[in-house]
mmCIF file of C-alpha atoms and ligand atoms in Angstrom:
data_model
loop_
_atom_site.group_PDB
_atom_site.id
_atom_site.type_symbol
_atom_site.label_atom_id
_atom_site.label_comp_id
_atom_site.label_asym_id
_atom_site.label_seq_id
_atom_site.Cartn_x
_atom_site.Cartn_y
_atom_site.Cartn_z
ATOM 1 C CA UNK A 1 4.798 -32.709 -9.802
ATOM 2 C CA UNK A 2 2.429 -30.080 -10.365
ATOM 3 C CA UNK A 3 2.944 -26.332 -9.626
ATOM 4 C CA UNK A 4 2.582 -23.858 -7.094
ATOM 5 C CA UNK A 5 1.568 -20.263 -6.869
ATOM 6 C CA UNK A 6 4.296 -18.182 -5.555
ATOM 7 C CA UNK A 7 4.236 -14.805 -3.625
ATOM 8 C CA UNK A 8 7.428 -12.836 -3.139
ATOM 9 C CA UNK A 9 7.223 -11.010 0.687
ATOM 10 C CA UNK A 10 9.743 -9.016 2.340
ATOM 11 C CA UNK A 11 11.730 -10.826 4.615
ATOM 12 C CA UNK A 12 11.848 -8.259 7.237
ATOM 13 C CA UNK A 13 11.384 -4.377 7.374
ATOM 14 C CA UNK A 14 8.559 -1.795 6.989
ATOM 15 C CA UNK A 15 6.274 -4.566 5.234
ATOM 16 C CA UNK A 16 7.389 -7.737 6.061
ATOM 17 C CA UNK A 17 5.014 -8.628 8.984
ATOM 18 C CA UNK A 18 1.867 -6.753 7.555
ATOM 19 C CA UNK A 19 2.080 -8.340 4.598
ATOM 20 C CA UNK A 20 1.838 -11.747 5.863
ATOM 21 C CA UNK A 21 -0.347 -10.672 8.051
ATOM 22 C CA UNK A 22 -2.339 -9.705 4.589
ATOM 23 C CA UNK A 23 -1.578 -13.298 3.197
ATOM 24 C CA UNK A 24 -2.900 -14.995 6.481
ATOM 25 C CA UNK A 25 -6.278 -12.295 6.515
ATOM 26 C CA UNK A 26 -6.865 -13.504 2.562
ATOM 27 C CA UNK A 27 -7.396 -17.201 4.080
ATOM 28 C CA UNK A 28 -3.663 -18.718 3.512
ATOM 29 C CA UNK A 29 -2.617 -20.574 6.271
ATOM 30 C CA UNK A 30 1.264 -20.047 6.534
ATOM 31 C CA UNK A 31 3.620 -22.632 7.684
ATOM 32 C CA UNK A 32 6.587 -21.349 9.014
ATOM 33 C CA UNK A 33 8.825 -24.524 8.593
ATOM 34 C CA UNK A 34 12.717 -24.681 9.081
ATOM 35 C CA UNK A 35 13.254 -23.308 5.134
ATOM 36 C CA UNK A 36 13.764 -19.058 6.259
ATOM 37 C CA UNK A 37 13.305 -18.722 2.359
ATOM 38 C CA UNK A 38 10.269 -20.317 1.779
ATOM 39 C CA UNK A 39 6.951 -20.936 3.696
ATOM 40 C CA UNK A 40 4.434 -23.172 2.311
ATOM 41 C CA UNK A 41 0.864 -22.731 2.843
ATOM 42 C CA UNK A 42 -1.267 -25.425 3.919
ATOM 43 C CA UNK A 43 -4.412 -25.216 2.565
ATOM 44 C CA UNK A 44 -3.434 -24.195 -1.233
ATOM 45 C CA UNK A 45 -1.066 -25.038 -3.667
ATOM 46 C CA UNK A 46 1.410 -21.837 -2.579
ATOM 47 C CA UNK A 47 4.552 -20.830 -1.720
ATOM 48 C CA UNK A 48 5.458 -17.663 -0.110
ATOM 49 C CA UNK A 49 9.369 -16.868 -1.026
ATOM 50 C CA UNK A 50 10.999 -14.453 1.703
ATOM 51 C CA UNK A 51 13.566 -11.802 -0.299
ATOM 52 C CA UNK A 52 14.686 -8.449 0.361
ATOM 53 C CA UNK A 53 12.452 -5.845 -1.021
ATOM 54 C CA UNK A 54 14.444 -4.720 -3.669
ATOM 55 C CA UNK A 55 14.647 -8.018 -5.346
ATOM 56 C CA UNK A 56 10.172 -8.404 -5.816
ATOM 57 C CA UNK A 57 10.209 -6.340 -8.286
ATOM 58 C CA UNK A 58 12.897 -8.341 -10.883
ATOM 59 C CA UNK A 59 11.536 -11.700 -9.396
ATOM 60 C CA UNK A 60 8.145 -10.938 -10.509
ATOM 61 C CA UNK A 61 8.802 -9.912 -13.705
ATOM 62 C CA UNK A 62 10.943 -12.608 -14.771
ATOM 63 C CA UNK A 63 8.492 -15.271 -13.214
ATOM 64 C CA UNK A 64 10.390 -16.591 -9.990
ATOM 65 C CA UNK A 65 7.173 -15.535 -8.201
ATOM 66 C CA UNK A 66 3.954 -15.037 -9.655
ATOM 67 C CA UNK A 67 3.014 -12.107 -7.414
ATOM 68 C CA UNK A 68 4.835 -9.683 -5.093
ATOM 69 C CA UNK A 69 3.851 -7.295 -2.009
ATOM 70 C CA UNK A 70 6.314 -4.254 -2.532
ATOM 71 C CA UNK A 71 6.523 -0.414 -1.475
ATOM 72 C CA UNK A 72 5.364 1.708 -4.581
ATOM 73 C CA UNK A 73 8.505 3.404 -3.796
ATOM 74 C CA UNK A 74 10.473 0.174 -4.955
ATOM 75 C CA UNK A 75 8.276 -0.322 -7.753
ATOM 76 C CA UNK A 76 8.767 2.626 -9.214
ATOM 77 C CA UNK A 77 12.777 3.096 -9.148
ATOM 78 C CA UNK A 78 12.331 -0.185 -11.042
ATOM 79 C CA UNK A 79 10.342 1.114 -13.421
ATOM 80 C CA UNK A 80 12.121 3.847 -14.162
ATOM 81 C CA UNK A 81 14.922 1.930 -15.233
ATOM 82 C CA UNK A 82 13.345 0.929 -18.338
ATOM 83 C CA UNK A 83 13.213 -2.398 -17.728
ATOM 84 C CA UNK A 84 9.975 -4.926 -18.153
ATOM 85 C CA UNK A 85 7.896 -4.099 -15.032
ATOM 86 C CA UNK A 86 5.504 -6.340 -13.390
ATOM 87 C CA UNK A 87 2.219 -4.718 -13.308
ATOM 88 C CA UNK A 88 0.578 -3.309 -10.360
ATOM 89 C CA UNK A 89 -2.562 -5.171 -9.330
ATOM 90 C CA UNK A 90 -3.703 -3.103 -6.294
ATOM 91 C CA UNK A 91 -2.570 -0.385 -3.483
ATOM 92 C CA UNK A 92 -3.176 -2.132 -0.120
ATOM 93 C CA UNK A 93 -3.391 0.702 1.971
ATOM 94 C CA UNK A 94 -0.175 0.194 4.503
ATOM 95 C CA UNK A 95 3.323 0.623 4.402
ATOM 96 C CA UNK A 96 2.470 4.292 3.757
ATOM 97 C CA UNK A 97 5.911 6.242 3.602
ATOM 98 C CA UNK A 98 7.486 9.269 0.705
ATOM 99 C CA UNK A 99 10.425 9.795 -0.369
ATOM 100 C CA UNK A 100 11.926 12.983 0.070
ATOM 101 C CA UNK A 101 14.177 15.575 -0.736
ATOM 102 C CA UNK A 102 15.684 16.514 2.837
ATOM 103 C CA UNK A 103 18.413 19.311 3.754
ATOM 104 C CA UNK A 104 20.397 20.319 6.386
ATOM 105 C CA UNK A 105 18.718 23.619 8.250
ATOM 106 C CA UNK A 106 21.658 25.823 6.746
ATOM 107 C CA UNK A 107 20.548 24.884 2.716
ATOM 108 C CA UNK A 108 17.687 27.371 2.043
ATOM 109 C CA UNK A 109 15.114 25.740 -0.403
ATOM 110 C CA UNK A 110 12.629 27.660 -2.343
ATOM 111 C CA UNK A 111 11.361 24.905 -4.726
ATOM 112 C CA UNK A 112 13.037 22.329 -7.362
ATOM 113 C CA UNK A 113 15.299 25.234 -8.746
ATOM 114 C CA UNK A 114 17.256 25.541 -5.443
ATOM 115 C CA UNK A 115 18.761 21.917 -6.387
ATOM 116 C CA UNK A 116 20.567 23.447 -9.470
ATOM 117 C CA UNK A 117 23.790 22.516 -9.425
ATOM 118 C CA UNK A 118 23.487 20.724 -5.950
ATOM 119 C CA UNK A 119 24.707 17.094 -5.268
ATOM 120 C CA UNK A 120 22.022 14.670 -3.803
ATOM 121 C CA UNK A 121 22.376 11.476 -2.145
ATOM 122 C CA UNK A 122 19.859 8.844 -2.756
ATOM 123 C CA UNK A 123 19.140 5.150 -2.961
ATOM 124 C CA UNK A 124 16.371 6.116 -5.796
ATOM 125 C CA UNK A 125 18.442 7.513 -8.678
ATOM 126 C CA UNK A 126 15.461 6.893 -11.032
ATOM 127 C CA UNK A 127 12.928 8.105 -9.279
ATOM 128 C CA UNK A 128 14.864 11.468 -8.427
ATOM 129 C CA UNK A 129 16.283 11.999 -12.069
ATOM 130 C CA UNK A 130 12.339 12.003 -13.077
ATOM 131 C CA UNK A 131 11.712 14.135 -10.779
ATOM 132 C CA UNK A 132 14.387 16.578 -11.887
ATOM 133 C CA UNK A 133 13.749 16.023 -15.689
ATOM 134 C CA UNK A 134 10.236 17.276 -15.280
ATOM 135 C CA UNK A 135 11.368 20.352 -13.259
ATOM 136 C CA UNK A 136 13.708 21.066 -15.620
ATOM 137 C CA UNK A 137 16.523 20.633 -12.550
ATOM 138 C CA UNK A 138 20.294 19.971 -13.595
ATOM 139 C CA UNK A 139 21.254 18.313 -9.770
ATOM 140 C CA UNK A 140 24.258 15.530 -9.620
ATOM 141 C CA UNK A 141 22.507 12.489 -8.158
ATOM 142 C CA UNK A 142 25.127 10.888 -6.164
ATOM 143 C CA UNK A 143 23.714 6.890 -5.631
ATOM 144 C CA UNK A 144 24.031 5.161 -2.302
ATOM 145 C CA UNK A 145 23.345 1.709 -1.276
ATOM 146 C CA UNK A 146 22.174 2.644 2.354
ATOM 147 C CA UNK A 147 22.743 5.105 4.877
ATOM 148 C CA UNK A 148 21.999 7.975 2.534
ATOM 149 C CA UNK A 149 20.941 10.198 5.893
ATOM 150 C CA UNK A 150 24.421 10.145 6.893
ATOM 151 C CA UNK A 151 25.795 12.063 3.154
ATOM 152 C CA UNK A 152 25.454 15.713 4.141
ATOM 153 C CA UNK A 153 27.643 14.845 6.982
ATOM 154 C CA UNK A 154 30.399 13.501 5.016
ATOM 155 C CA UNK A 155 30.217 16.048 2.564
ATOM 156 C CA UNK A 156 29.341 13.260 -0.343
ATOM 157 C CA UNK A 157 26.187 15.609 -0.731
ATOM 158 C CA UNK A 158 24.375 18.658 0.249
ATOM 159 C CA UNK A 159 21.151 16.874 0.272
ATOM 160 C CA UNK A 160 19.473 13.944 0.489
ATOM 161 C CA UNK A 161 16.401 11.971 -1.031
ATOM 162 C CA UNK A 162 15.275 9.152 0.838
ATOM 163 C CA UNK A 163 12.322 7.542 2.189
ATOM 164 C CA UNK A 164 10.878 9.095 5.285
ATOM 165 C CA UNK A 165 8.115 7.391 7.524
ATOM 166 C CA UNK A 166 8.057 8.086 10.708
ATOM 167 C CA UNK A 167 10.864 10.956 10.493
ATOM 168 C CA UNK A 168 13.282 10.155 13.113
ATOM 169 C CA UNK A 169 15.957 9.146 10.980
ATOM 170 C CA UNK A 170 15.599 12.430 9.418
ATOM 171 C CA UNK A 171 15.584 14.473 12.850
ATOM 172 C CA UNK A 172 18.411 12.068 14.423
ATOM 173 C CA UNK A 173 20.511 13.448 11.452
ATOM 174 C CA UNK A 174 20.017 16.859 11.573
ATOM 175 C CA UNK A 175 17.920 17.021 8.606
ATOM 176 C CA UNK A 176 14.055 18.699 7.575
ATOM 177 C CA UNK A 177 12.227 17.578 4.409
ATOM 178 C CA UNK A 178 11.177 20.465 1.908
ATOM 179 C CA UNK A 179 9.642 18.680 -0.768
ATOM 180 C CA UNK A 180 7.836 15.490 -1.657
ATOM 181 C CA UNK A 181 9.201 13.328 -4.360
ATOM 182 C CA UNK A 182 6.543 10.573 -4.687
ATOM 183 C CA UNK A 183 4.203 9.170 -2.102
ATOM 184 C CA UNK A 184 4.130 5.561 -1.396
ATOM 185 C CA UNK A 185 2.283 2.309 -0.097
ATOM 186 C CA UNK A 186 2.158 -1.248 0.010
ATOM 187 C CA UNK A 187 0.848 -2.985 -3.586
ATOM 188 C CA UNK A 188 0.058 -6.005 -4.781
ATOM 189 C CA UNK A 189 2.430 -6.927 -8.191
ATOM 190 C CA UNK A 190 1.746 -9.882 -10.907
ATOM 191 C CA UNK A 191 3.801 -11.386 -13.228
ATOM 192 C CA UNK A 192 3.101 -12.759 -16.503
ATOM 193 C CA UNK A 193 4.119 -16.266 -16.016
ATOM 194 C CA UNK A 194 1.889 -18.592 -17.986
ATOM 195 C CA UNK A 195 -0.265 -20.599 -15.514
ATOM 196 C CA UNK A 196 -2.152 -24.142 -15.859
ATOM 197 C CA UNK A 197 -6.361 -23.465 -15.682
ATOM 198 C CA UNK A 198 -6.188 -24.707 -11.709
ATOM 199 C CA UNK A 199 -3.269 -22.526 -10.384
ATOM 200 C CA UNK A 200 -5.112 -19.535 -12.488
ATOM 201 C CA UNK A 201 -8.238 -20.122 -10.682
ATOM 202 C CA UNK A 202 -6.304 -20.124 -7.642
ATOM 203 C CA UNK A 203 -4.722 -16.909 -8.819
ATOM 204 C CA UNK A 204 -7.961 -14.728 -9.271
ATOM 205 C CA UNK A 205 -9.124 -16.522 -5.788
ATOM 206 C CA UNK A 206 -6.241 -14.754 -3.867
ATOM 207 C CA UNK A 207 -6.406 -11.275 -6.182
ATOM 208 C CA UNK A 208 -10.508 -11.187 -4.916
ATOM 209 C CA UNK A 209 -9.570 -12.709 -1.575
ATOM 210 C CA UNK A 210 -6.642 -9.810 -0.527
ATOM 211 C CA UNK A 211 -9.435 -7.772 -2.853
ATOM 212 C CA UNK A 212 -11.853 -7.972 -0.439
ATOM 213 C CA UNK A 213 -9.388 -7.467 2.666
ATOM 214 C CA UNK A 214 -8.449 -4.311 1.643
ATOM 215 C CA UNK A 215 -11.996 -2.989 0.800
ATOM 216 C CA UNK A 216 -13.099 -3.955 4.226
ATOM 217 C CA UNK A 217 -10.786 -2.505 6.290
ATOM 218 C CA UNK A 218 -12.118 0.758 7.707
ATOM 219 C CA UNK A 219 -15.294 -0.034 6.074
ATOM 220 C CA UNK A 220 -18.344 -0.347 8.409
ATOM 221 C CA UNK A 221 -22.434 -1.945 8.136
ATOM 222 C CA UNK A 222 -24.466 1.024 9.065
ATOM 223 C CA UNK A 223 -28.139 0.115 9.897
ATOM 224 C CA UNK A 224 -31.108 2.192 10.892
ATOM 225 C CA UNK A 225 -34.555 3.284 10.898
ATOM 226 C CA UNK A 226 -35.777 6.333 9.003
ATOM 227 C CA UNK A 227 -38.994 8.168 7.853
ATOM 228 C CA UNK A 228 -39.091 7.045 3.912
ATOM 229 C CA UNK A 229 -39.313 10.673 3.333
ATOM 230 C CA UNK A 230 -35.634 11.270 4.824
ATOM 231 C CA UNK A 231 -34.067 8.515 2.390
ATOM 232 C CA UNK A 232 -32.543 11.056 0.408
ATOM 233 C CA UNK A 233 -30.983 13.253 3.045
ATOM 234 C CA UNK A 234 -29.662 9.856 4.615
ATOM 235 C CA UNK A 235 -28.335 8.640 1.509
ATOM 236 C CA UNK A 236 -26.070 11.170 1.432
ATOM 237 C CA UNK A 237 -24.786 11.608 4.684
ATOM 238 C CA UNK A 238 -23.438 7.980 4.664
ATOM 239 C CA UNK A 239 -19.854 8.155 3.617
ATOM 240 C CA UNK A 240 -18.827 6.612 0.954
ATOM 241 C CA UNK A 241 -21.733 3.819 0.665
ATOM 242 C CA UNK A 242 -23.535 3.285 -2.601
ATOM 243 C CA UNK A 243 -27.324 2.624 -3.332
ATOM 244 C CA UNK A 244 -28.446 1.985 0.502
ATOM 245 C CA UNK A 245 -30.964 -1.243 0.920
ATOM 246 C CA UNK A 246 -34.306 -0.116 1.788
ATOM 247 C CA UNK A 247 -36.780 -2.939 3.234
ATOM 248 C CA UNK A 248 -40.173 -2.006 4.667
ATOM 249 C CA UNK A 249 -41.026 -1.818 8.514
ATOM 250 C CA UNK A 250 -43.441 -4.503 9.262
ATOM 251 C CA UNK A 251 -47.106 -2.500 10.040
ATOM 252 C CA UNK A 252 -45.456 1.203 8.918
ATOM 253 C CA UNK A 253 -45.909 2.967 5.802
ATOM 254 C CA UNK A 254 -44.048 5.716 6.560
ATOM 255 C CA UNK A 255 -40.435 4.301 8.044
ATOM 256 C CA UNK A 256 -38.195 1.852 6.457
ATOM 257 C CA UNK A 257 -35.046 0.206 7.555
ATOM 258 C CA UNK A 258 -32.008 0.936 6.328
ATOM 259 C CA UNK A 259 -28.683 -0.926 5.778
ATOM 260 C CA UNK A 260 -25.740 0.395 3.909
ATOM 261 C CA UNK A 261 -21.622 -0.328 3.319
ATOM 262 C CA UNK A 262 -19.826 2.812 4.243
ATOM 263 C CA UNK A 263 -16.240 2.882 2.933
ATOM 264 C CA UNK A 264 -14.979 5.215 4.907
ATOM 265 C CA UNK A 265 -14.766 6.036 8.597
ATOM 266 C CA UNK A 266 -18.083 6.551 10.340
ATOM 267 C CA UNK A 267 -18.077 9.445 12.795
ATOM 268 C CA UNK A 268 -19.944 10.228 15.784
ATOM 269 C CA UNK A 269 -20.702 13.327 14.146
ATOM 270 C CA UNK A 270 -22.019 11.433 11.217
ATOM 271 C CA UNK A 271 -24.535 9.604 13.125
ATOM 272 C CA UNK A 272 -25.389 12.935 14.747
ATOM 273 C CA UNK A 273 -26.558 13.979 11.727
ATOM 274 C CA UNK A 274 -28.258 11.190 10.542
ATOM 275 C CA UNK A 275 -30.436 11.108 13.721
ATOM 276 C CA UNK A 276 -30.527 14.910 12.851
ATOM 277 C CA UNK A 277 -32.331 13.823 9.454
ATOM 278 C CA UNK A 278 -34.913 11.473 11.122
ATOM 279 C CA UNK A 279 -32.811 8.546 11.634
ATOM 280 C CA UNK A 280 -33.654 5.877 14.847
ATOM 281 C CA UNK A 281 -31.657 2.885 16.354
ATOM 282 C CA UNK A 282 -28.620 3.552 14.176
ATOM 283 C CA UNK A 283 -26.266 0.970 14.702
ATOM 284 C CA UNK A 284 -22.769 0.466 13.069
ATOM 285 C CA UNK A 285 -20.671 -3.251 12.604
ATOM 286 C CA UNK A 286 -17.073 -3.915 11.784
ATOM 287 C CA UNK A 287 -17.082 -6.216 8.094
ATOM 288 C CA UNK A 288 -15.161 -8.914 9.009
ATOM 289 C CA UNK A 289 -14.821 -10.196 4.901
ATOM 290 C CA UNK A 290 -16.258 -8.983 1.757
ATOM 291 C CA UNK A 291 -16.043 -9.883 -1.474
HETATM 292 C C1 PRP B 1 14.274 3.999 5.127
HETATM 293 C C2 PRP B 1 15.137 5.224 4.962
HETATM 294 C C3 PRP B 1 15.480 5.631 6.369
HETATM 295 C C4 PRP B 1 14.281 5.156 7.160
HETATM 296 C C5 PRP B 1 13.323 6.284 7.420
HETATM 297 O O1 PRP B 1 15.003 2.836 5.044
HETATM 298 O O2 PRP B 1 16.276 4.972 4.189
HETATM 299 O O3 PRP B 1 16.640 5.004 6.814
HETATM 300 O O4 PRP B 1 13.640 4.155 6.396
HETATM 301 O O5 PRP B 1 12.276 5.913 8.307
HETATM 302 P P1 PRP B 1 11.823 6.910 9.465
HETATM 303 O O6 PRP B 1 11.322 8.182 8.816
HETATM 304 O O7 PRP B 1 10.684 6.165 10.140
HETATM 305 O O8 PRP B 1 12.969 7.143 10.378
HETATM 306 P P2 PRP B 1 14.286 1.371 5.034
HETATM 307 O O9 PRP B 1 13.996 0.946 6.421
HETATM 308 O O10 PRP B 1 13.140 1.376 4.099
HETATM 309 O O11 PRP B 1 15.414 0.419 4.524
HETATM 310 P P3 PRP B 1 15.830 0.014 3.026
HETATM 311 O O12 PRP B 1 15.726 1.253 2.204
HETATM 312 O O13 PRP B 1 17.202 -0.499 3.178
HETATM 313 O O14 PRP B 1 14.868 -1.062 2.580
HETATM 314 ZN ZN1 ZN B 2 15.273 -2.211 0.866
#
């Protein structure tokens, strides 16, 4: 029997539908059989395992999958346990969350020192003893599984470090955030399971394919007409587009066409000032794939 590719996903929380949703965008068509573990894809030789997010990390790096969608958050506690990491491929630009040092109203914070001495509950015990160390804090890190909003209450701790999105869970709990630990986001993770020549190919296919997802999301075709004489202005008014392609205007010296990949958001205000500069019949288009 010859082997498959597999990707570790969340089962379900913050990432689990988005990053199928990334797996289906990268040209994987998911089969969502009766096995809640394990969907095959159709058209390549993969498997996509279903685990809880604190477990893509370990099965990555001992080669139960081959790659792994996981909050940077998640990564990094594991890193900072000392044990073999996988290595981070790529940031995929969702999932965006931090975790947090949050306290009651009544604990008055005026920077790491204020934790001296304090006890803080967290579910990231790494990642908040790093934090510390480089402070030069002495805190007691009291660990939790879950629930870690619910500490100050109980007395287990005066503050908390935890992951805060959207910030309800904080506010529901009586609780403000006064300092960022680390910022986080969905990556891409690889292990270093030795793969036959075909499965490798099919490895670099999905790196480029999710690759060229992320890159065009958010990024636009800009096209226009322009004097040749305002190419430089125009060039850099586009946002974050390299070397623009210039073709001629068929019977006109002096005006060229313009087409250019902007990486970033275009603006109304940005094609306000490109018509400022000279610029005629701008017109922008949503990249549906690039690679
Ligand atoms: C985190 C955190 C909070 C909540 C914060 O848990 O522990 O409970 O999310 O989100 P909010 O700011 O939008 O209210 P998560 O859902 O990641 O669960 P897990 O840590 O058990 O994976
Ligand atoms: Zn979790």
């Amino acid at each position: 029997m010859s082997q498959r590719l597999r990707i570790a996903l969340q089962k379900s929380g913050r990432l689990a539908d988005k990053s199928l949703e990334l797996v289906e965008s990268a040209g994987l068509r998911v089969v969502k059989g009766a096995n809640e573990l394990l969907y095959r894809i159709e058209n390549a030789p993969i498997d996509v395992l279903r685990v809880r997010d604190d477990d893509i990390p370990t099965f990555v790096a001992d080669g139960v999958a081959d790659f792994g969608i996981v909050g940077l958050n998640v990564l990094a506690e594991r890193s900072s346990e000392g044990e073999r990491a996988p290595e981070e491929v790529m940031r995929l630009g969702f999932g965006r969350c931090a975790l947090k040092i949050a306290a009651p109203e009544s604990f008055r914070y005026e920077g790491p020192h204020s934790l001296d001495g304090v006890r803080i509950a967290t579910s990231y015990p790494g990642v908040l003893r790093r934090f510390l160390d480089e402070h030069g804090v002495g805190a007691e890190i009291v660990k939790m599984r879950g629930a870690v909003e619910v500490a100050p209450r109980l007395k287990l701790s005066q503050v908390v470090c935890d992951l805060v999105s959207t910030g309800a869970t904080l506010e529901a709990n009586g609780l403000a955030a006064v300092e960022t630990v680390l910022e986080s986001e969905a990556v891409l993770i690889r292990g270093r399971r030795a793969l036959d020549p075909e499965l490798q190919r099919n490895a670099e296919s999905f790196v480029d394919r999710v690759g060229g997802v992320v890159a065009s999301r958010g990024a636009k075709y800009v096209m226009m007409n322009a004097p040749r004489s305002a190419l430089p202005q125009i060039s850099a008014i586009l946002p974050g587009a390299g070397a623009p392609t210039v073709t001629p205007l068929a019977g006109r010296d002096d005006a060229v066409a313009v087409h250019a990949v902007c990486q970033e958001s275009v603006f109304w205000e940005t094609l306000e000032r490109l018509k400022g500069a000279g610029a005629s019949a701008i017109l922008v288009l949503p990249i549906e794939k690039m690679m």
